[in-house]
Structure formats: C-alpha cells, structure tokens
Coordinates of C-alpha atoms and ligand atoms in Angstrom, one line a residue:
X199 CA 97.6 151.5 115.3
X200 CA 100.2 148.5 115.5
X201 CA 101.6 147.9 112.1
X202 CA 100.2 144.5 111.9
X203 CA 96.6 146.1 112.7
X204 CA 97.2 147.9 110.0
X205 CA 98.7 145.9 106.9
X206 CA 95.3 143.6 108.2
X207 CA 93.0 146.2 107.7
X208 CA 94.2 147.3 104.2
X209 CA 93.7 143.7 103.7
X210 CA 90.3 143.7 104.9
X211 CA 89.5 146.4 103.2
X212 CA 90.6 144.5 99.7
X213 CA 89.2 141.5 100.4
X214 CA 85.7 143.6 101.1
X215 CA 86.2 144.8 97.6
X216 CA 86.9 148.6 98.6
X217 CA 87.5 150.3 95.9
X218 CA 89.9 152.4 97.6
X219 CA 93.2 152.3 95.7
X220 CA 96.9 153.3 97.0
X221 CA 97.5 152.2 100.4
X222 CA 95.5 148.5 99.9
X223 CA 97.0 148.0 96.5
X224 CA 100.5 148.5 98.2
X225 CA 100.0 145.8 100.6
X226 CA 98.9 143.1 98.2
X227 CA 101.5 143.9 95.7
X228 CA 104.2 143.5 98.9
X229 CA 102.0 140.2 99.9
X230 CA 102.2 139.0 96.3
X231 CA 105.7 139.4 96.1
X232 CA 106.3 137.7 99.5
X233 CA 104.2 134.8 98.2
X234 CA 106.3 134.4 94.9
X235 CA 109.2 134.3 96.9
X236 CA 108.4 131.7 99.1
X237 CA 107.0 129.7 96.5
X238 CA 110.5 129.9 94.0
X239 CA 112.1 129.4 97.1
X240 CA 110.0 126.4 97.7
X241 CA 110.9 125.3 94.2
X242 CA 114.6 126.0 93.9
X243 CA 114.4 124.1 97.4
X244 CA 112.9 121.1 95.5
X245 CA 115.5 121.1 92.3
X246 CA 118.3 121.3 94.7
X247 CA 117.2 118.2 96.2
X248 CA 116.4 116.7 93.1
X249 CA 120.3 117.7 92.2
X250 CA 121.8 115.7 95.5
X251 CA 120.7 112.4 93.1
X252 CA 122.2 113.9 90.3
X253 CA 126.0 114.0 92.1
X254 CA 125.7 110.7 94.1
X255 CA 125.0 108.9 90.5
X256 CA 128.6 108.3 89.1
X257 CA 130.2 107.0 92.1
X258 CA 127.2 105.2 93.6
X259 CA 127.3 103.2 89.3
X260 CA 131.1 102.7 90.4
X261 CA 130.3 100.5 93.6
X262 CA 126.8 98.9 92.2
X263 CA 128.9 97.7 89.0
X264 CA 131.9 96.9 90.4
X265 CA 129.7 95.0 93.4
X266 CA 127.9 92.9 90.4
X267 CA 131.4 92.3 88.8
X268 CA 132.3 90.3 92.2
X269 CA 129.4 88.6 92.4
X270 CA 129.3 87.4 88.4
X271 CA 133.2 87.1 88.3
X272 CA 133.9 85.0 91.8
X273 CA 135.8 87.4 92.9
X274 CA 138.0 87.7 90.7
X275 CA 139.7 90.8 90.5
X276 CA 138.2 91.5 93.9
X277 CA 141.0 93.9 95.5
X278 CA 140.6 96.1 92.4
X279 CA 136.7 96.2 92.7
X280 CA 137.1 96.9 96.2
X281 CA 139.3 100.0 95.6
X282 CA 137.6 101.9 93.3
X283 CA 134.2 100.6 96.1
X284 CA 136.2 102.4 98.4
X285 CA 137.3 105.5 96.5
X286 CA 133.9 106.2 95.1
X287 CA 132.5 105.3 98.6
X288 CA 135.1 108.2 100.0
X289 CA 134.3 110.5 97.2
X290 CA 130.4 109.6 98.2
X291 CA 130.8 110.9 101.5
X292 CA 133.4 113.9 100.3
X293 CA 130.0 114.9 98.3
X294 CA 128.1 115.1 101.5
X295 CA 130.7 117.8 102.2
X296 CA 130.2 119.4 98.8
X297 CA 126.8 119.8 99.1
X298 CA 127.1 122.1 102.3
X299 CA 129.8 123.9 99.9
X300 CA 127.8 124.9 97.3
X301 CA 125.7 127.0 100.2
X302 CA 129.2 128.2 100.5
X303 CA 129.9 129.2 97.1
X304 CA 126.8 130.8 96.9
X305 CA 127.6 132.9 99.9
X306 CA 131.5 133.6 98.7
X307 CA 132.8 131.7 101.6
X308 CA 134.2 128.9 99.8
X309 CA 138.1 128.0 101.2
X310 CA 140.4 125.8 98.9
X311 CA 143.0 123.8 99.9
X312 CA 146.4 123.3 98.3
X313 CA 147.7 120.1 98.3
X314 CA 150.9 118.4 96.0
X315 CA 148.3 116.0 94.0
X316 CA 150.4 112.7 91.8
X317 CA 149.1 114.0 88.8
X318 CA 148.3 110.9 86.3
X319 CA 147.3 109.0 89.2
X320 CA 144.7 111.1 90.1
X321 CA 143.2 111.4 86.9
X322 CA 143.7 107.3 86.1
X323 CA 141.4 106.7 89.2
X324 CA 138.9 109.2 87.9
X325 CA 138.7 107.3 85.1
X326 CA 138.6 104.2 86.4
X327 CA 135.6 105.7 88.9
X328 CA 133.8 106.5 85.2
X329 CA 135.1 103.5 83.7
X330 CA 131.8 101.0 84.4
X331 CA 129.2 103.9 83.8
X332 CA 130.9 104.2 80.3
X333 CA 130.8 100.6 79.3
X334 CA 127.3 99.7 80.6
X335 CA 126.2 102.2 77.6
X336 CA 128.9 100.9 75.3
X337 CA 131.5 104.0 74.6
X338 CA 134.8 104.3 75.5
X339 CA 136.1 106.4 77.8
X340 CA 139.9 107.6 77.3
X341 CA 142.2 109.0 79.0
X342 CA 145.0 110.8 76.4
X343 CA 147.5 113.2 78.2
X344 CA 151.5 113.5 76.6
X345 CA 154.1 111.2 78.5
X346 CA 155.7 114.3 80.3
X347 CA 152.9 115.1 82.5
X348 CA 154.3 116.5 85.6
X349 CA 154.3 113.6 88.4
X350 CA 153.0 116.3 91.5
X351 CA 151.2 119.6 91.0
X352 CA 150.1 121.8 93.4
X353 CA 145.8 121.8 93.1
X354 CA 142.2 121.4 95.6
X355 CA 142.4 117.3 94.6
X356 CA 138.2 117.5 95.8
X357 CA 137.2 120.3 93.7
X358 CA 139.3 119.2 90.8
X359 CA 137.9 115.7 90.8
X360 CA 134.3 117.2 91.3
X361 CA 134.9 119.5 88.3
X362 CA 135.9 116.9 86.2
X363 CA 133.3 114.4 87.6
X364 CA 130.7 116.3 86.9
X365 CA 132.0 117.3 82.9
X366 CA 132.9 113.3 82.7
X367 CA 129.4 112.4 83.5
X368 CA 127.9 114.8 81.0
X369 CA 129.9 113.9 78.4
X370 CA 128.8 110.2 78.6
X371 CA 125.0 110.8 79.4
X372 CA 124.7 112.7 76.3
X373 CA 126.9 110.6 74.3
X374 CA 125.0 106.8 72.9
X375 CA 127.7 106.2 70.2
X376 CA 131.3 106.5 70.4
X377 CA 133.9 107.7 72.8
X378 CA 134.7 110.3 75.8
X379 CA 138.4 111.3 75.9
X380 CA 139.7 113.2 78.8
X381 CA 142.8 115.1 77.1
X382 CA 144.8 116.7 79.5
X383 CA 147.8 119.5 78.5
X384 CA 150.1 120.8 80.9
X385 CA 152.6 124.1 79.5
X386 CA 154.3 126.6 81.8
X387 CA 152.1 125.8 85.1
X388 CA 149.1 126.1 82.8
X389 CA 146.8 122.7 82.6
X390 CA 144.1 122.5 79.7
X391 CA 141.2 119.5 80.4
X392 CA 139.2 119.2 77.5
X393 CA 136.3 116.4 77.5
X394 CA 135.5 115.5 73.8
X395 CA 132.6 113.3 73.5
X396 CA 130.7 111.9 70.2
X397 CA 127.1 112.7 71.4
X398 CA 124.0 115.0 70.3
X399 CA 126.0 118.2 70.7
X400 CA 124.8 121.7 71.9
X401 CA 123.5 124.7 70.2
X402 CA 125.1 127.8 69.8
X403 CA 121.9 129.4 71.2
X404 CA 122.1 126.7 74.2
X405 CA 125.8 127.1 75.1
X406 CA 125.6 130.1 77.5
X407 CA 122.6 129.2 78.9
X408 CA 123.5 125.9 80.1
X409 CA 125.8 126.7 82.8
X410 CA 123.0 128.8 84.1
X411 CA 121.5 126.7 87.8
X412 CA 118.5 124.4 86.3
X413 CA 119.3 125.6 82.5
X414 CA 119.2 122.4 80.5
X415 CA 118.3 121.6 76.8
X416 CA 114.7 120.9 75.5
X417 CA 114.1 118.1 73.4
X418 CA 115.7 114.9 72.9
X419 CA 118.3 116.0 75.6
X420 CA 115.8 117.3 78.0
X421 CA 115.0 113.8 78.5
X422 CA 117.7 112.5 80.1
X423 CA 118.1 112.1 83.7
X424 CA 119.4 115.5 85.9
X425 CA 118.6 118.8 87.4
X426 CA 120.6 120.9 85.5
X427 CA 122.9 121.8 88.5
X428 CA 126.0 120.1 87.3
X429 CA 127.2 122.6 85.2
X430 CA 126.7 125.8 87.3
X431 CA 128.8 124.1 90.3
X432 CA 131.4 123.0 87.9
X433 CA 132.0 126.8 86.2
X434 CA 131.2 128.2 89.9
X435 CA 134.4 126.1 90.7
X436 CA 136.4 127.0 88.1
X437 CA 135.9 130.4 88.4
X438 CA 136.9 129.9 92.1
X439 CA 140.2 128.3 91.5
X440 CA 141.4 131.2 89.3
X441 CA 140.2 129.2 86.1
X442 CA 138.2 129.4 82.9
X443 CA 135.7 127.4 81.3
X444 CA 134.2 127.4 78.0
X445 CA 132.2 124.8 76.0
X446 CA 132.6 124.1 72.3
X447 CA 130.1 122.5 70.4
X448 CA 127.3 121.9 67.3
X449 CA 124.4 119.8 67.3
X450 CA 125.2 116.0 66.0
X451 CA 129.1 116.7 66.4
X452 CA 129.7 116.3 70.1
X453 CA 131.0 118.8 72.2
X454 CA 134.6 119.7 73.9
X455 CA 134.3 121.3 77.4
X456 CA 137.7 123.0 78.1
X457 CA 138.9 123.5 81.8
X458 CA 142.1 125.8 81.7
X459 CA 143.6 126.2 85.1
X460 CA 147.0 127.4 86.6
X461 CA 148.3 124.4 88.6
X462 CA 151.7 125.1 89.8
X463 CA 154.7 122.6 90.5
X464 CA 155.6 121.5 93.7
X465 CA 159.7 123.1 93.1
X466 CA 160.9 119.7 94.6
X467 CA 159.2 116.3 95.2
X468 CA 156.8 116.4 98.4
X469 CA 158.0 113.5 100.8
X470 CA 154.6 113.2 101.9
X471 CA 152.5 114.4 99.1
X472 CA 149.1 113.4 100.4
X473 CA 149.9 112.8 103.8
X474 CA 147.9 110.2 105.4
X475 CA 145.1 110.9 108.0
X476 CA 146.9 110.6 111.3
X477 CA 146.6 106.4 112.7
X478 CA 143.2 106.3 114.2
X479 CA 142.6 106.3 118.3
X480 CA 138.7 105.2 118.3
X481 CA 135.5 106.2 116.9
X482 CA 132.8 109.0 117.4
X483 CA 130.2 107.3 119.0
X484 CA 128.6 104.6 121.4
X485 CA 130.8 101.6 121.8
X486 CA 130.5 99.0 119.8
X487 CA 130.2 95.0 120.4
X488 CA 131.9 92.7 117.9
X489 CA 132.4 89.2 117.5
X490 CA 134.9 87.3 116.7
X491 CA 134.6 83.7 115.3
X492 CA 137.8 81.8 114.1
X493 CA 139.2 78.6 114.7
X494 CA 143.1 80.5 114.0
X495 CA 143.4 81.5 117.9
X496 CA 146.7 83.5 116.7
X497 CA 144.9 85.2 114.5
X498 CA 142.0 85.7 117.4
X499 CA 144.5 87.8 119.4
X500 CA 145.9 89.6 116.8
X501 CA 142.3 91.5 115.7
X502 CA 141.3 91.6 119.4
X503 CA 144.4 93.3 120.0
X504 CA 144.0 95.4 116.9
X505 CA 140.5 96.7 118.3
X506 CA 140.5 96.5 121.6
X507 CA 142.4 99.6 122.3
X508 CA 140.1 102.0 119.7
X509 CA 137.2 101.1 122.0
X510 CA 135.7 98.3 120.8
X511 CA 134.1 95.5 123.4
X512 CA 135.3 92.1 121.3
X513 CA 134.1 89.0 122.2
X514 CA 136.3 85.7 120.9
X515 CA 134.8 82.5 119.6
X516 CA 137.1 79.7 117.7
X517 CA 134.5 77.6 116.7
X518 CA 131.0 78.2 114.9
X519 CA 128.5 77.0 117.8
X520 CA 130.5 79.0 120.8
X521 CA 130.0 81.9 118.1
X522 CA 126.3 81.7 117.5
X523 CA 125.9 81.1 121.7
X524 CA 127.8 84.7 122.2
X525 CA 126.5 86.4 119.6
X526 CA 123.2 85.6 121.0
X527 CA 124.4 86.6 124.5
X528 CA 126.2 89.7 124.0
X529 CA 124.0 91.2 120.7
X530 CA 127.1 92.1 118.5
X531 CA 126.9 95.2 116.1
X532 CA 129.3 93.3 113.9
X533 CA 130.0 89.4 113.4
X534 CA 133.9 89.0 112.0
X535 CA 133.3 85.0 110.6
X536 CA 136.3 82.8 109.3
X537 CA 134.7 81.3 106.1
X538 CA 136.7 78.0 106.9
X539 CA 136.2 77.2 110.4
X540 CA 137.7 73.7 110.7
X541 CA 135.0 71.5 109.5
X542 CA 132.5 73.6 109.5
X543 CA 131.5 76.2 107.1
X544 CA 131.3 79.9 107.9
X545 CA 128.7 80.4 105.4
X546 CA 126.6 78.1 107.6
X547 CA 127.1 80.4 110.6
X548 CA 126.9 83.4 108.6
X549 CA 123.1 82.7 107.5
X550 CA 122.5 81.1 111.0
X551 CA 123.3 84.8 112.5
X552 CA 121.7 86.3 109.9
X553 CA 118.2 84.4 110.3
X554 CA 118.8 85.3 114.0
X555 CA 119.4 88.4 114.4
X556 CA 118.2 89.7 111.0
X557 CA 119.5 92.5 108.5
X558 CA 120.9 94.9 111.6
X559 CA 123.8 92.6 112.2
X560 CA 126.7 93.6 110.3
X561 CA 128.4 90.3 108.8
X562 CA 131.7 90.3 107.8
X563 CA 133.3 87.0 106.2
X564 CA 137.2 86.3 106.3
X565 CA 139.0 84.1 104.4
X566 CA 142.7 83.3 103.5
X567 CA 141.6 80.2 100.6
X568 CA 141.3 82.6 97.5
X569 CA 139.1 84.5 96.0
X570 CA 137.1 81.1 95.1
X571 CA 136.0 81.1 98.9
X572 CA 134.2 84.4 98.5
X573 CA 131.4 82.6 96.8
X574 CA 128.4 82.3 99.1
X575 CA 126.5 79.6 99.1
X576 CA 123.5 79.3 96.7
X577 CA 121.1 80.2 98.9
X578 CA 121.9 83.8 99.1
X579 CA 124.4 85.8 100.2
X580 CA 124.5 85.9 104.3
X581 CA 126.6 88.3 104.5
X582 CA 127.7 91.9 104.3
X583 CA 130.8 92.0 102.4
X584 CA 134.2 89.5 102.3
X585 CA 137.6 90.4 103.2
X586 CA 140.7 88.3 101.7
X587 CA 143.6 87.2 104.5
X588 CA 146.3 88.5 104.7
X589 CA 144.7 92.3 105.5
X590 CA 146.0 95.0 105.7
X591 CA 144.6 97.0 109.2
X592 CA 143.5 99.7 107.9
X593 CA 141.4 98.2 104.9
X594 CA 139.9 96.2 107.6
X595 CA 139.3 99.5 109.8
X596 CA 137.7 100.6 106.4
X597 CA 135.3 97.7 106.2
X598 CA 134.4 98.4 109.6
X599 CA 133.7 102.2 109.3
X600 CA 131.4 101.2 106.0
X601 CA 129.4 98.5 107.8
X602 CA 128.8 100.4 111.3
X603 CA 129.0 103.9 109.7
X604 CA 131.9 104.8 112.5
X605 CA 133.9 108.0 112.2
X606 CA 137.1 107.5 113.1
X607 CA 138.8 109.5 115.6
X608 CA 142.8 110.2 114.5
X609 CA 146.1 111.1 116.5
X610 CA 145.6 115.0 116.6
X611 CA 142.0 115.0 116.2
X612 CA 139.4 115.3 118.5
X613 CA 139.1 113.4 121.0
X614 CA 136.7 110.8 121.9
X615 CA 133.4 111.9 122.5
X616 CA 130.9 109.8 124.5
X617 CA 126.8 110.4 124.6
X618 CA 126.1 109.6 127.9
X619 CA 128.9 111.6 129.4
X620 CA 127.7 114.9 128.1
X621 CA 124.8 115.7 130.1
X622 CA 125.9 115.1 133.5
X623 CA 126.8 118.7 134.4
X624 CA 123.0 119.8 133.5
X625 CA 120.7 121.3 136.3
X626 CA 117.5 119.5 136.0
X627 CA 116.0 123.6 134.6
X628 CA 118.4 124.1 132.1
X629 CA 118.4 120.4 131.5
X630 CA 114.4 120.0 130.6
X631 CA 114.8 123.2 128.6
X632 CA 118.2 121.7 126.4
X633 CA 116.3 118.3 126.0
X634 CA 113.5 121.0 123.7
X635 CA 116.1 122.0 121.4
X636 CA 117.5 118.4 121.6
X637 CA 114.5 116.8 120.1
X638 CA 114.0 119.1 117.4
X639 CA 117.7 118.4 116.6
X640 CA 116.6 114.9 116.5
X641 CA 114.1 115.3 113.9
X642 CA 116.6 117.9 111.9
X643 CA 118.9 115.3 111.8
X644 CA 116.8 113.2 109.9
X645 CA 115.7 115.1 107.5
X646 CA 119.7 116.9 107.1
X647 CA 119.3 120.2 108.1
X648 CA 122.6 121.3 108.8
X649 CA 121.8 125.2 109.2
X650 CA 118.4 124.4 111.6
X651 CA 121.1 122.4 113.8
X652 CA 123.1 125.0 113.8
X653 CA 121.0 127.4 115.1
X654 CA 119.4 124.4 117.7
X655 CA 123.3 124.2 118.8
X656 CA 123.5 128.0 119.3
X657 CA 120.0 128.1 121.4
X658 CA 121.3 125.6 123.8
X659 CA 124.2 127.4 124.5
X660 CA 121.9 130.7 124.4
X661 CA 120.5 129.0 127.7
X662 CA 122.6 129.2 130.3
X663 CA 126.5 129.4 130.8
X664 CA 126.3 125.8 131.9
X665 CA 125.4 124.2 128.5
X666 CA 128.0 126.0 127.2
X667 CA 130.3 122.8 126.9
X668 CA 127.5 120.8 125.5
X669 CA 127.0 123.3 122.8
X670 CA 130.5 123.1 121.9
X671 CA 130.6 119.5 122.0
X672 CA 127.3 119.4 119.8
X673 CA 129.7 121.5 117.5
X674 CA 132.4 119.5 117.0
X675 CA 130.0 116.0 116.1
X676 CA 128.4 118.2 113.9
X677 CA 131.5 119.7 112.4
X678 CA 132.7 115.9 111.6
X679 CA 129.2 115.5 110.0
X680 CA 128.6 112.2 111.8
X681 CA 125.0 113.2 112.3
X682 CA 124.0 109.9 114.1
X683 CA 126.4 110.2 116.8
X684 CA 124.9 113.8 117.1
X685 CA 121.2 112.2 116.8
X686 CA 122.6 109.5 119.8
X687 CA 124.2 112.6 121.7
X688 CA 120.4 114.9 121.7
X689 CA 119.2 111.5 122.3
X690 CA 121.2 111.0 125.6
X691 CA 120.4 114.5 127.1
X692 CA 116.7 113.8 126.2
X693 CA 116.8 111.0 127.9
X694 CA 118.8 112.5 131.3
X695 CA 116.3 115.7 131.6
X696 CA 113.1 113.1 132.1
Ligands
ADP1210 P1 122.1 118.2 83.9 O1 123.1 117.3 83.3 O2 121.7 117.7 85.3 O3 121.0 118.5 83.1 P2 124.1 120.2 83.8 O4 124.1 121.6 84.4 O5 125.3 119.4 84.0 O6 122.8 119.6 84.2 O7 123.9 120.4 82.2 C1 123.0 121.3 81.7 C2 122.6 121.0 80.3 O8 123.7 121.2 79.4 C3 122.2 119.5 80.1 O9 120.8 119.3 80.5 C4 122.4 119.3 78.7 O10 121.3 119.8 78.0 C5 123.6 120.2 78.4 N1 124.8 119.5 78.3 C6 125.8 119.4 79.3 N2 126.8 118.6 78.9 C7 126.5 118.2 77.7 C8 127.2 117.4 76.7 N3 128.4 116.8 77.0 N4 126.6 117.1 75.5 C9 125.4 117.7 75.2 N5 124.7 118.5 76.1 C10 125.3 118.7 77.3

C-alpha cells in the first residue's frame, strides 16, 4: 500500500473511533506534532513581523520630529534637520538589510565588515538620531566618553550602531524620569558601552530571561510598546563580533547594559576612512521624466547637465505657465520648482501641479532667498520637500533617490539595468512559462518575500538555458534590494510572453 494510503487509513481508522492502539496513535501523535509546528511557526512568523515596527521606530521619530521642527521653526536649522532626515533615512533602509540578516544570524551565516570608523563622530550622530525621541518624553540623553577617545577604530559601523540603537531605545522607553547616558571607555583596544538609564529597572529573576527572542517583562513594563526582539538581535550581535554583554539592574533603580568589545586601532590614520560610494552613473530602473522650472537659465543648464547623463529625460521651463504646459505634456515623475520665479510664485505653480496631477508627482521646491522662503503658503504645503541654493550635487541626488525611490547605480557597480531589454532573447515557450514564475514574483514582491523570490529566480533559470541571463539579471536587482525595479522587470517579461 502507498504510504499516503496508509498514514490515511490509520487516520480513518481513529477518526471511526477504533480502538485499536499503536500504529493509529503513532500517526496522530506525528500529525499533532506537525500541527504545533506549523502553528508556532505561524506565530513566531507573526512576532517577527510585529518586530520589523519595533526597529523602524527610532529613526522613523528622528525624521517625523525633525520634519515638524522645520515646519514649526521656518526652517530654521533646516540643513541640520535634513541630515540627521537623511542618516536615519539611510539607517531606515540599512535596516531593510538587517532584517534579511537576522535570517542570517540565525542560520550562522552572518559576514562582518571591518571598516576604520571616526570614533566620537559616530557615536555623536547616534545620539543626535536619539536625541528628539528622548526629549519628546522629557529625559536627557548624554553622551559622556573621556577626551582621549581614539579618533578611528577598526569596527562593523552597521552592527555597532544597531547594537547600540537598539540598547539606546530601551533605555529611554523604560525610563519616564531622568536621564540616558551613553558612557563609552576605551583601554588597550578594549571598548566598554554602558547605557545607564533612571527608569523602572529589571529583576534579578528577569535579567537572563530578557535577552531570550519575545522574553519581555510582565506588568507595568509589559505594557509598553515592542516584541521583545530587540534584545536577542543585540546580544546575537555581540556575541558575533567577539563581544560580551551583560545587564545590571534592580527594580526602581534603572539599569546599566554593558557592551565590552575589542575594537582595534587603525596603526596609522586611514586617508579614506569611510570611503565614499563610487560617483553615481544612473539608476536601477525605468527612466525617469523631470521638469525643470526656473527663470535662472544658467542654472537651467547646469541641473540638466547634472542629470542628463545618469539617464534622466529633463525637460526645461524658465517660467511658471511654460512649466505647467510641459508638465502636462510630458507627465514628469518629478517637478524641480524655483520658489521665486520672477514675479511669480513657485508656491503657486507648486499647488497648481499638485491639483493637476495629484499626490504621484514628486514636487521639489528650490530656493536661494533663505530659509524664510521655505515657508509654504497657508494653504498647505504643495510640495514634497525644499532644497536651499547653493546645493551640493549629491544632496540633491539624495533628494531625488528619496522622492522617486531610485537606486543609484555607482562607478564599479553594476551596470545599468533596463526592464524592457531583458526579455527579448525569450522563445515565445520558455517565454509564457518565465512570465508564471514572473507573476508570482510580482505578488512576492509585495508582500517582501525575499527567500519565495529566490527560489522564483532559480525556477526560471531551472527552465531552460536561455533564461539563464534573465535569472541572473533578476539576481542582481534583487541583490540591490530595489524590489520595484524587480516588480517592473517580472512586469516587462509578463507583458512580452502575451
Ligand atoms: P522589547 O523592548 O521590544 O520588549 P527587548 O528584547 O529589547 O524587547 O527587551 C526585552 C524586555 O527587556 C523588555 O520588554 C523589558 O521588559 C526589558 N528591558 C529591556 N531594556 C530595559 C531597560 N532599559 N529597562 C527596563 N527593562 C528593560
């Protein structure tokens, strides 16, 4: 008899109520099990997810607060704001990254990297990333290590700051009175972090426990918001890095988590400590259409000359009304307004495009009048966010990449990788049977399912020889996570096999 034939018989035979013990009782004890499984699978599935919110919170507080500051402060401050935006936007998107890698420290596969880190700059802009969260509940957060702090040493800069992050956060969620001090000791190679914090403590009986996955504290603490995640990546780090971490602590007296990790010197200065990404060539992608409206014709030529050659189609415009007419004839993905067009007013134009052409149209306002001329009009904001003239290129290649979600492609990368240029070596067979995988790598897409991809990428190059180098390609957007440029790739060969 077939095995299946089998294990449904003994089944039968339980569900008739035979008596008969042994064999039957076997297989609902192994289909017991295999339902438990699924189901705390199911469950740890759902806390993990639940934990993605819990990561994202400190630097998404960092670019909500600092993106209120602008609005109530006119500005003021802005290019401050807008760096720490950026950093926690970066160290958003590095998250993305450390969520695959906790599948990876689970499976022992994690890989480090070694770069020279400037020391007490890196931990100044961690603090100033923790800085707002820590005021909007009215406790200071301090940063206290000796003058002598070594200027470069040798550490995983993204680990670190997630390991820190993560013990930061803590210490301010459970802390409503008070202060958070990051003290930081550095002896013979050997760094000590300790976060001290005023709050409701721990229990001895709690302290283990806690850096258990989803172990978190009954009671009072219990309430607040989180998963109880945070503290198994962060000793799960540690322990990868060569380090220890420990946690000392008694109910109503705050606690002191203490990081100790060897973080060698560099033996002389790096010239390039963190060298730069290498100057960007275009973007992963379809092309995109952007408008330029300005009544400064040199400074016209200078952006179109700036983005013309990474791939973008730019349309010109030096006065408000020849901008609304092409943006309405060439459907821009992004609108790049002067605030002070002659005698007209930006703003104007900017809610005119906006009632036209609704939220999907990226609006970015310039202006070189001072941070005064960032105010919108009363009426409401029109547009996406305002960069100051003078700019620097690549803070306006930044702005760009937030609003349009571009990847940028760098000298020594890969290289550019159009949709519609991928299918065309496809026999119609092979083509209609890769457009099947395609569309379920659409819907994976959506919902983030980088290891279903994966094995949608390796079934289409299962097929047939011939979609070997779509496969690969597949591999590569996937590898530079920019999911929608893999959503518009599947797209494109769904769209060539009908
Ligand atoms: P989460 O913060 O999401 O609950 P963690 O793994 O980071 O998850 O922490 C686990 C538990 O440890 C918390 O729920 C809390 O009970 C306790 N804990 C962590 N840090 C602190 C702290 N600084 N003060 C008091 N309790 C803490």
């Amino acid at each position: 008899m077939p095995r299946d034939d089998m294990m449904a018989g003994r089944l039968t035979n339980w569900l008739k109520g035979d008596g008969a013990t042994g064999p039957a009782d076997d297989a609902f004890a192994q289909l017991r099990a295999a339902k438990e499984a699924a189901e705390a699978a199911n469950e740890a599935k759902t806390r993990f997810l639940a934990s993605v919110s819990h990561e994202i919170r400190s630097p998404l507080n960092a670019i909500y607060g600092y993106a209120q500051l602008l609005e109530r402060n006119d500005g003021k401050d802005a290019l401050n704001a807008a760096r720490v935006i950026r950093r926690s936007a970066e160290h958003l998107s590095h998250l993305v990254e450390g969520l695959l890698d906790i599948a990876q420290v689970e499976g022992g596969a994690l890989k480090l990297s070694r770069e020279a880190i400037r020391f007490p700059e890196f931990l100044a802009q961690l603090i100033a990333m923790l800085d707002l969260q820590a005021q909007a509940k009215g406790i200071a957060l301090v940063l206290d290590h000796p003058p002598g702090l070594p200027e470069f040493v040798h550490a995983d800069p993204k680990r670190l700051r997630q390991v820190l992050i993560n013990l930061l956060t803590n210490a301010i969620k459970f802390t409503d009175h008070g202060s958070v001090t990051l003290k930081v000791e550095y002896r013979n190679q050997l760094a000590t972090f300790t976060v001290i914090d005023t709050g409701i403590g721990i229990a001895p009986e709690d302290a283990e426990r806690i850096f258990a996955p989803f172990e978190r504290v009954a009671g009072p603490a219990g309430e607040r918001p989180g998963v109880g995640l945070g503290l198994a990546i962060t000793q799960a780090l540690v322990h990868i890095m060569g380090g220890e971490i420990r946690v000392e602590s008694a109910p109503g007296e705050g606690s002191r988590f203490i990081v100790r990790l060897m973080l060698s010197q560099p033996l002389s200065p790096p010239t390039d400590p963190a060298p730069e990404p290498g100057v960007v060539t275009g973007y992963l992608g379809r092309e995109r259409w952007v408008v330029l409206i300005d009544d400064d014709t040199a400074h016209l030529a200078m952006v179109r000359g700036l983005l013309e050659p990474l791939g973008f189609q730019v349309h010109t415009a030096s006065d408000g009304e020849t901008g609304l007419a092409l943006a309405a004839q060439v459907q821009p993905d992004l609108v790049l307004c002067d605030v002070m067009l002659g005698r007209e007013s930006g703003w104007d134009i900017a809610a005119k495009l906006r009632r036209r052409h609704g939220a999907a149209l990226r609006i970015v306002m310039l202006s070189g009048e001072g941070p005064h001329s960032a105010m919108s009009p009363a009426d409401g904001p029109a547009n996406d966010t305002f960069l100051m003239k003078p700019f620097e290129f690549t803070v306006l290649l930044d702005v760009i990449a937030a609003q349009l979600g571009l990847e940028w492609l760098r000298a020594g990368g890969p290289t550019r990788d159009v949709p519609e240029a991928a299918v065309t070596h496809l026999s119609p067979a092979i083509a209609s049977r890769a457009a099947a995988h395609c569309a379920e790598i659409e819907r994976l897409v959506r919902i983030g399912h980088v290891r279903a991809i994966e094995a949608e990428i390796d079934a289409i190059a299962a097929l047939a020889p011939e979609a070997a180098p779509l496969a690969e390609r597949m591999r590569r957007v996937l590898d530079s996570f920019d999911l929608k440029a893999l959503a518009d790739l599947a797209k494109a060969v769904a769209a060539d096999a009908r």
